[in-house]
Amino acid sequence: MLTKEIKDKLIQRAKDAWVRAYAPYSHYSVGSAVLTESGEIFDGVNVENAVYPLGVCGERVAIFKAVSEGHRSFQAIAVVTRNAGTPCGSCRQVMAEFGTDMIVLVANTAGELIQEYTVADLLPDSFGEADLQ
């Protein structure tokens, strides 16, 4: 279970990252921070591209950074946007790859926690390894 202190810290890291987002086309910045099982935090931002499909979401950047450093288990991820938007479907699927019990904290740029979910709440009946058997 995540304490209020840990949730606040994770949201603050996502909020701090939010200002570094590269969103010249949508003007919709996303900051994210993922908490590994070992307690390390990796942040990420969305990075857009003039060829729209080549951009990447902040949630995936944070997870990919953590994975590239050897982490495979995550406790929670915080997502900060101006209107507390939830992660897109692609990000939900990437989160599900690492566990549908991961907590997803959705906050606004004031750092206020607006909603708390699990990945299973956001992506019920997700596609996974078992489906490939």
Backbone as JSON Lines, residues from 0, in Angstrom:
{"i":0,"aa":"M","n":[0.84,-1.19,0.0],"ca":[0.0,0.0,0.0],"c":[0.88,1.25,0.0]}
{"i":1,"aa":"L","n":[0.49,2.21,-0.77],"ca":[1.26,3.45,-0.86],"c":[0.79,4.44,0.21]}
{"i":2,"aa":"T","n":[1.74,5.01,0.93],"ca":[1.4,6.03,1.9],"c":[1.11,7.35,1.18]}
{"i":3,"aa":"K","n":[0.48,8.27,1.88],"ca":[0.22,9.59,1.31],"c":[1.54,10.27,0.97]}
{"i":4,"aa":"E","n":[2.54,10.09,1.8],"ca":[3.85,10.69,1.56],"c":[4.47,10.18,0.25]}
{"i":5,"aa":"I","n":[4.38,8.89,0.01],"ca":[4.93,8.32,-1.23],"c":[4.13,8.81,-2.43]}
{"i":6,"aa":"K","n":[2.81,8.84,-2.32],"ca":[1.97,9.34,-3.42],"c":[2.32,10.79,-3.73]}
{"i":7,"aa":"D","n":[2.45,11.61,-2.7],"ca":[2.79,13.02,-2.89],"c":[4.16,13.17,-3.58]}
{"i":8,"aa":"K","n":[5.12,12.36,-3.15],"ca":[6.46,12.43,-3.74],"c":[6.42,12.04,-5.22]}
{"i":9,"aa":"L","n":[5.68,11.0,-5.53],"ca":[5.58,10.54,-6.91],"c":[4.89,11.58,-7.8]}
{"i":10,"aa":"I","n":[3.82,12.17,-7.29],"ca":[3.12,13.23,-8.03],"c":[4.04,14.43,-8.22]}
{"i":11,"aa":"Q","n":[4.79,14.8,-7.2],"ca":[5.7,15.94,-7.33],"c":[6.76,15.68,-8.39]}
{"i":12,"aa":"R","n":[7.3,14.47,-8.43],"ca":[8.3,14.14,-9.47],"c":[7.68,14.24,-10.86]}
{"i":13,"aa":"A","n":[6.43,13.77,-11.0],"ca":[5.75,13.87,-12.3],"c":[5.48,15.33,-12.65]}
{"i":14,"aa":"K","n":[5.09,16.11,-11.66],"ca":[4.84,17.54,-11.87],"c":[6.13,18.26,-12.27]}
{"i":15,"aa":"D","n":[7.23,17.93,-11.62],"ca":[8.53,18.52,-11.95],"c":[8.94,18.16,-13.38]}
{"i":16,"aa":"A","n":[8.65,16.93,-13.78],"ca":[8.97,16.49,-15.14],"c":[8.09,17.19,-16.17]}
{"i":17,"aa":"W","n":[6.85,17.43,-15.83],"ca":[5.85,18.01,-16.75],"c":[6.38,19.24,-17.49]}
{"i":18,"aa":"V","n":[7.14,20.07,-16.81],"ca":[7.63,21.3,-17.43],"c":[8.66,21.04,-18.53]}
{"i":19,"aa":"R","n":[9.21,19.83,-18.57],"ca":[10.21,19.49,-19.58],"c":[9.62,18.8,-20.8]}
{"i":20,"aa":"A","n":[8.3,18.62,-20.82],"ca":[7.66,17.95,-21.96],"c":[7.92,18.72,-23.25]}
{"i":21,"aa":"Y","n":[7.97,17.98,-24.35],"ca":[8.15,18.58,-25.67],"c":[6.86,18.35,-26.44]}
{"i":22,"aa":"A","n":[5.98,19.34,-26.41],"ca":[4.65,19.2,-27.01],"c":[4.3,20.41,-27.88]}
{"i":23,"aa":"P","n":[5.12,20.71,-28.91],"ca":[4.87,21.89,-29.72],"c":[3.65,21.79,-30.64]}
{"i":24,"aa":"Y","n":[3.11,20.61,-30.82],"ca":[1.99,20.43,-31.75],"c":[0.65,20.35,-31.02]}
{"i":25,"aa":"S","n":[0.56,19.49,-30.04],"ca":[-0.7,19.35,-29.3],"c":[-0.82,20.38,-28.18]}
{"i":26,"aa":"H","n":[0.31,20.86,-27.7],"ca":[0.36,21.75,-26.54],"c":[-0.25,21.07,-25.32]}
{"i":27,"aa":"Y","n":[-0.16,19.74,-25.28],"ca":[-0.69,18.94,-24.16],"c":[0.48,18.2,-23.52]}
{"i":28,"aa":"S","n":[1.06,18.84,-22.53],"ca":[2.23,18.27,-21.86],"c":[1.82,17.2,-20.86]}
{"i":29,"aa":"V","n":[2.68,16.19,-20.76],"ca":[2.46,15.1,-19.81],"c":[3.77,14.86,-19.07]}
{"i":30,"aa":"G","n":[3.66,14.8,-17.75],"ca":[4.78,14.41,-16.91],"c":[4.4,13.14,-16.19]}
{"i":31,"aa":"S","n":[5.36,12.28,-15.99],"ca":[5.08,11.0,-15.37],"c":[6.24,10.59,-14.49]}
{"i":32,"aa":"A","n":[5.95,9.76,-13.49],"ca":[6.99,9.2,-12.64],"c":[6.53,7.81,-12.2]}
{"i":33,"aa":"V","n":[7.41,6.83,-12.4],"ca":[7.09,5.45,-12.04],"c":[7.94,5.03,-10.84]}
{"i":34,"aa":"L","n":[7.31,4.34,-9.92],"ca":[7.95,3.85,-8.7],"c":[8.21,2.35,-8.84]}
{"i":35,"aa":"T","n":[9.48,1.96,-8.78],"ca":[9.83,0.56,-8.91],"c":[9.56,-0.17,-7.58]}
{"i":36,"aa":"E","n":[9.56,-1.49,-7.64],"ca":[9.39,-2.29,-6.42],"c":[10.51,-2.02,-5.43]}
{"i":37,"aa":"S","n":[11.69,-1.67,-5.93],"ca":[12.83,-1.4,-5.04],"c":[12.82,0.02,-4.47]}
{"i":38,"aa":"G","n":[11.83,0.84,-4.9],"ca":[11.7,2.19,-4.35],"c":[12.33,3.3,-5.18]}
{"i":39,"aa":"E","n":[12.95,2.95,-6.3],"ca":[13.52,3.99,-7.17],"c":[12.41,4.62,-8.01]}
{"i":40,"aa":"I","n":[12.62,5.88,-8.36],"ca":[11.65,6.61,-9.18],"c":[12.33,7.04,-10.48]}
{"i":41,"aa":"F","n":[11.64,6.79,-11.59],"ca":[12.09,7.23,-12.91],"c":[11.0,8.11,-13.5]}
{"i":42,"aa":"D","n":[11.39,9.28,-14.02],"ca":[10.38,10.17,-14.58],"c":[10.46,10.19,-16.1]}
{"i":43,"aa":"G","n":[9.43,10.76,-16.71],"ca":[9.38,10.85,-18.16],"c":[8.41,11.94,-18.58]}
{"i":44,"aa":"V","n":[8.55,12.35,-19.83],"ca":[7.66,13.36,-20.42],"c":[7.28,12.91,-21.82]}
{"i":45,"aa":"N","n":[6.19,13.46,-22.32],"ca":[5.86,13.18,-23.71],"c":[6.8,13.96,-24.63]}
{"i":46,"aa":"V","n":[7.14,13.33,-25.75],"ca":[8.02,13.93,-26.74],"c":[7.31,13.79,-28.08]}
{"i":47,"aa":"E","n":[6.84,14.91,-28.62],"ca":[6.12,14.89,-29.89],"c":[7.08,15.03,-31.06]}
{"i":48,"aa":"N","n":[6.55,14.75,-32.24],"ca":[7.32,14.82,-33.48],"c":[6.39,15.34,-34.56]}
{"i":49,"aa":"A","n":[6.93,16.07,-35.53],"ca":[6.11,16.56,-36.64],"c":[5.44,15.41,-37.39]}
{"i":50,"aa":"V","n":[6.07,14.25,-37.4],"ca":[5.43,13.03,-37.91],"c":[4.76,12.4,-36.68]}
{"i":51,"aa":"Y","n":[3.51,12.73,-36.48],"ca":[2.81,12.43,-35.23],"c":[3.01,11.02,-34.66]}
{"i":52,"aa":"P","n":[2.93,9.96,-35.45],"ca":[3.08,8.63,-34.85],"c":[4.45,8.36,-34.23]}
{"i":53,"aa":"L","n":[5.43,9.2,-34.53],"ca":[6.77,8.98,-33.99],"c":[6.96,9.56,-32.59]}
{"i":54,"aa":"G","n":[5.97,10.27,-32.07],"ca":[6.05,10.78,-30.71],"c":[5.87,9.66,-29.71]}
{"i":55,"aa":"V","n":[6.15,9.96,-28.46],"ca":[5.98,8.96,-27.39],"c":[5.42,9.65,-26.15]}
{"i":56,"aa":"C","n":[4.59,8.92,-25.44],"ca":[3.93,9.44,-24.25],"c":[4.86,9.43,-23.03]}
{"i":57,"aa":"G","n":[4.6,10.32,-22.11],"ca":[5.4,10.42,-20.9],"c":[5.4,9.17,-20.04]}
{"i":58,"aa":"E","n":[4.27,8.49,-19.98],"ca":[4.17,7.28,-19.17],"c":[5.11,6.2,-19.69]}
{"i":59,"aa":"R","n":[5.12,6.05,-21.02],"ca":[6.0,5.04,-21.61],"c":[7.46,5.42,-21.46]}
{"i":60,"aa":"V","n":[7.78,6.71,-21.58],"ca":[9.17,7.14,-21.39],"c":[9.64,6.76,-19.99]}
{"i":61,"aa":"A","n":[8.84,7.03,-18.96],"ca":[9.23,6.7,-17.59],"c":[9.43,5.19,-17.42]}
{"i":62,"aa":"I","n":[8.49,4.41,-17.93],"ca":[8.6,2.95,-17.8],"c":[9.8,2.43,-18.58]}
{"i":63,"aa":"F","n":[9.99,2.92,-19.8],"ca":[11.12,2.45,-20.61],"c":[12.46,2.82,-19.98]}
{"i":64,"aa":"K","n":[12.54,4.0,-19.36],"ca":[13.77,4.37,-18.65],"c":[14.05,3.39,-17.53]}
{"i":65,"aa":"A","n":[13.02,3.05,-16.77],"ca":[13.2,2.11,-15.66],"c":[13.59,0.73,-16.18]}
{"i":66,"aa":"V","n":[12.92,0.28,-17.22],"ca":[13.24,-1.03,-17.79],"c":[14.67,-1.05,-18.31]}
{"i":67,"aa":"S","n":[15.1,0.05,-18.94],"ca":[16.45,0.09,-19.48],"c":[17.51,0.05,-18.38]}
{"i":68,"aa":"E","n":[17.1,0.34,-17.16],"ca":[18.01,0.27,-16.01],"c":[17.84,-1.04,-15.24]}
{"i":69,"aa":"G","n":[17.06,-1.98,-15.81],"ca":[16.96,-3.31,-15.22],"c":[15.73,-3.59,-14.38]}
{"i":70,"aa":"H","n":[14.82,-2.65,-14.29],"ca":[13.63,-2.85,-13.46],"c":[12.51,-3.5,-14.27]}
{"i":71,"aa":"R","n":[11.77,-4.39,-13.62],"ca":[10.66,-5.08,-14.29],"c":[9.39,-5.09,-13.44]}
{"i":72,"aa":"S","n":[9.49,-4.63,-12.2],"ca":[8.34,-4.63,-11.29],"c":[8.1,-3.22,-10.78]}
{"i":73,"aa":"F","n":[6.83,-2.8,-10.85],"ca":[6.5,-1.43,-10.49],"c":[5.34,-1.39,-9.49]}
{"i":74,"aa":"Q","n":[5.45,-0.48,-8.54],"ca":[4.39,-0.29,-7.56],"c":[3.32,0.66,-8.07]}
{"i":75,"aa":"A","n":[3.76,1.76,-8.67],"ca":[2.83,2.83,-9.03],"c":[3.42,3.72,-10.1]}
{"i":76,"aa":"I","n":[2.54,4.46,-10.75],"ca":[2.94,5.48,-11.7],"c":[2.05,6.7,-11.49]}
{"i":77,"aa":"A","n":[2.65,7.88,-11.51],"ca":[1.89,9.12,-11.41],"c":[1.93,9.81,-12.77]}
{"i":78,"aa":"V","n":[0.8,10.38,-13.15],"ca":[0.65,11.08,-14.42],"c":[0.1,12.47,-14.13]}
{"i":79,"aa":"V","n":[0.78,13.5,-14.63],"ca":[0.35,14.89,-14.42],"c":[0.09,15.53,-15.78]}
{"i":80,"aa":"T","n":[-1.11,16.09,-15.92],"ca":[-1.48,16.89,-17.09],"c":[-2.28,18.09,-16.58]}
{"i":81,"aa":"R","n":[-2.5,19.05,-17.45],"ca":[-3.23,20.26,-17.01],"c":[-4.64,19.94,-16.54]}
{"i":82,"aa":"N","n":[-5.27,18.9,-17.11],"ca":[-6.65,18.59,-16.74],"c":[-6.81,17.19,-16.15]}
{"i":83,"aa":"A","n":[-5.72,16.62,-15.67],"ca":[-5.72,15.29,-15.05],"c":[-6.27,14.22,-16.0]}
{"i":84,"aa":"G","n":[-5.8,14.25,-17.24],"ca":[-6.21,13.25,-18.21],"c":[-5.6,11.89,-17.88]}
{"i":85,"aa":"T","n":[-6.35,10.84,-18.17],"ca":[-5.86,9.49,-17.92],"c":[-4.96,9.02,-19.06]}
{"i":86,"aa":"P","n":[-4.14,8.0,-18.81],"ca":[-3.24,7.49,-19.85],"c":[-4.0,6.95,-21.06]}
{"i":87,"aa":"C","n":[-3.37,7.06,-22.22],"ca":[-3.95,6.55,-23.46],"c":[-3.93,5.02,-23.47]}
{"i":88,"aa":"G","n":[-4.58,4.44,-24.44],"ca":[-4.65,2.99,-24.55],"c":[-3.29,2.33,-24.7]}
{"i":89,"aa":"S","n":[-2.41,2.92,-25.5],"ca":[-1.08,2.34,-25.68],"c":[-0.33,2.3,-24.35]}
{"i":90,"aa":"C","n":[-0.41,3.38,-23.59],"ca":[0.27,3.41,-22.28],"c":[-0.34,2.4,-21.32]}
{"i":91,"aa":"R","n":[-1.66,2.26,-21.37],"ca":[-2.32,1.28,-20.51],"c":[-1.82,-0.13,-20.84]}
{"i":92,"aa":"Q","n":[-1.65,-0.43,-22.12],"ca":[-1.17,-1.76,-22.51],"c":[0.27,-1.97,-22.05]}
{"i":93,"aa":"V","n":[1.12,-0.95,-22.16],"ca":[2.5,-1.08,-21.68],"c":[2.51,-1.28,-20.17]}
{"i":94,"aa":"M","n":[1.68,-0.55,-19.45],"ca":[1.6,-0.74,-18.0],"c":[1.17,-2.17,-17.67]}
{"i":95,"aa":"A","n":[0.18,-2.67,-18.39],"ca":[-0.33,-4.02,-18.14],"c":[0.75,-5.08,-18.35]}
{"i":96,"aa":"E","n":[1.69,-4.82,-19.24],"ca":[2.79,-5.75,-19.47],"c":[3.56,-6.03,-18.18]}
{"i":97,"aa":"F","n":[3.58,-5.05,-17.29],"ca":[4.35,-5.16,-16.06],"c":[3.48,-5.36,-14.82]}
{"i":98,"aa":"G","n":[2.2,-5.57,-15.0],"ca":[1.33,-5.9,-13.87],"c":[0.09,-5.05,-13.8]}
{"i":99,"aa":"T","n":[-1.05,-5.72,-13.8],"ca":[-2.32,-4.99,-13.78],"c":[-2.69,-4.49,-12.38]}
{"i":100,"aa":"D","n":[-1.89,-4.84,-11.37],"ca":[-2.16,-4.33,-10.03],"c":[-1.4,-3.04,-9.73]}
{"i":101,"aa":"M","n":[-0.61,-2.55,-10.7],"ca":[0.11,-1.28,-10.52],"c":[-0.9,-0.15,-10.27]}
{"i":102,"aa":"I","n":[-0.6,0.72,-9.32],"ca":[-1.44,1.87,-9.01],"c":[-1.14,2.98,-10.0]}
{"i":103,"aa":"V","n":[-2.18,3.65,-10.49],"ca":[-2.06,4.78,-11.4],"c":[-2.65,6.01,-10.71]}
{"i":104,"aa":"L","n":[-1.8,6.98,-10.43],"ca":[-2.21,8.23,-9.8],"c":[-2.34,9.29,-10.87]}
{"i":105,"aa":"V","n":[-3.5,9.9,-10.98],"ca":[-3.75,10.92,-11.99],"c":[-3.92,12.26,-11.28]}
{"i":106,"aa":"A","n":[-3.08,13.21,-11.65],"ca":[-3.08,14.51,-10.97],"c":[-3.06,15.65,-11.99]}
{"i":107,"aa":"N","n":[-3.39,16.83,-11.5],"ca":[-3.32,18.03,-12.34],"c":[-2.01,18.76,-12.07]}
{"i":108,"aa":"T","n":[-1.78,19.85,-12.79],"ca":[-0.51,20.56,-12.67],"c":[-0.37,21.32,-11.35]}
{"i":109,"aa":"A","n":[-1.43,21.41,-10.58],"ca":[-1.32,21.97,-9.24],"c":[-0.81,20.92,-8.26]}
{"i":110,"aa":"G","n":[-0.67,19.68,-8.76],"ca":[-0.19,18.6,-7.91],"c":[-1.28,17.92,-7.11]}
{"i":111,"aa":"E","n":[-2.53,18.21,-7.45],"ca":[-3.66,17.61,-6.73],"c":[-3.99,16.24,-7.3]}
{"i":112,"aa":"L","n":[-4.04,15.25,-6.44],"ca":[-4.46,13.91,-6.85],"c":[-5.94,13.95,-7.17]}
{"i":113,"aa":"I","n":[-6.3,13.67,-8.41],"ca":[-7.69,13.72,-8.85],"c":[-8.34,12.34,-8.79]}
{"i":114,"aa":"Q","n":[-7.58,11.32,-9.19],"ca":[-8.14,9.97,-9.21],"c":[-7.02,8.96,-9.04]}
{"i":115,"aa":"E","n":[-7.38,7.83,-8.44],"ca":[-6.45,6.72,-8.27],"c":[-7.1,5.47,-8.84]}
{"i":116,"aa":"Y","n":[-6.35,4.75,-9.66],"ca":[-6.84,3.54,-10.31],"c":[-5.8,2.43,-10.13]}
{"i":117,"aa":"T","n":[-6.16,1.24,-10.57],"ca":[-5.16,0.22,-10.88],"c":[-5.14,0.11,-12.39]}
{"i":118,"aa":"V","n":[-4.11,-0.51,-12.93],"ca":[-4.08,-0.73,-14.37],"c":[-5.27,-1.59,-14.79]}
{"i":119,"aa":"A","n":[-5.65,-2.55,-13.97],"ca":[-6.81,-3.4,-14.28],"c":[-8.09,-2.57,-14.38]}
{"i":120,"aa":"D","n":[-8.21,-1.52,-13.56],"ca":[-9.38,-0.62,-13.66],"c":[-9.4,0.07,-15.03]}
{"i":121,"aa":"L","n":[-8.23,0.5,-15.48],"ca":[-8.13,1.26,-16.73],"c":[-8.14,0.38,-17.98]}
{"i":122,"aa":"L","n":[-7.73,-0.87,-17.82],"ca":[-7.66,-1.77,-18.98],"c":[-8.09,-3.19,-18.57]}
{"i":123,"aa":"P","n":[-9.39,-3.36,-18.34],"ca":[-9.87,-4.69,-17.96],"c":[-9.67,-5.68,-19.12]}
{"i":124,"aa":"D","n":[-9.42,-6.94,-18.78],"ca":[-9.24,-7.99,-19.79],"c":[-8.14,-7.65,-20.79]}
{"i":125,"aa":"S","n":[-7.03,-7.12,-20.27],"ca":[-5.93,-6.72,-21.16],"c":[-5.31,-7.93,-21.85]}
{"i":126,"aa":"F","n":[-4.7,-7.68,-22.98],"ca":[-3.99,-8.7,-23.75],"c":[-2.64,-8.9,-23.1]}
{"i":127,"aa":"G","n":[-2.25,-10.15,-22.92],"ca":[-0.97,-10.42,-22.27],"c":[-0.32,-11.69,-22.76]}
{"i":128,"aa":"E","n":[0.73,-12.07,-22.08],"ca":[1.53,-13.23,-22.45],"c":[0.68,-14.49,-22.62]}
{"i":129,"aa":"A","n":[-0.27,-14.7,-21.73],"ca":[-1.12,-15.89,-21.8],"c":[-1.9,-15.96,-23.12]}
{"i":130,"aa":"D","n":[-2.22,-14.82,-23.69],"ca":[-2.96,-14.8,-24.96],"c":[-2.12,-15.27,-26.13]}
{"i":131,"aa":"L","n":[-0.81,-15.31,-25.97],"ca":[0.09,-15.73,-27.05],"c":[0.34,-17.24,-27.04]}
{"i":132,"aa":"Q","n":[-0.17,-17.95,-26.05],"ca":[0.03,-19.4,-25.96],"c":[-0.85,-20.15,-26.93]}
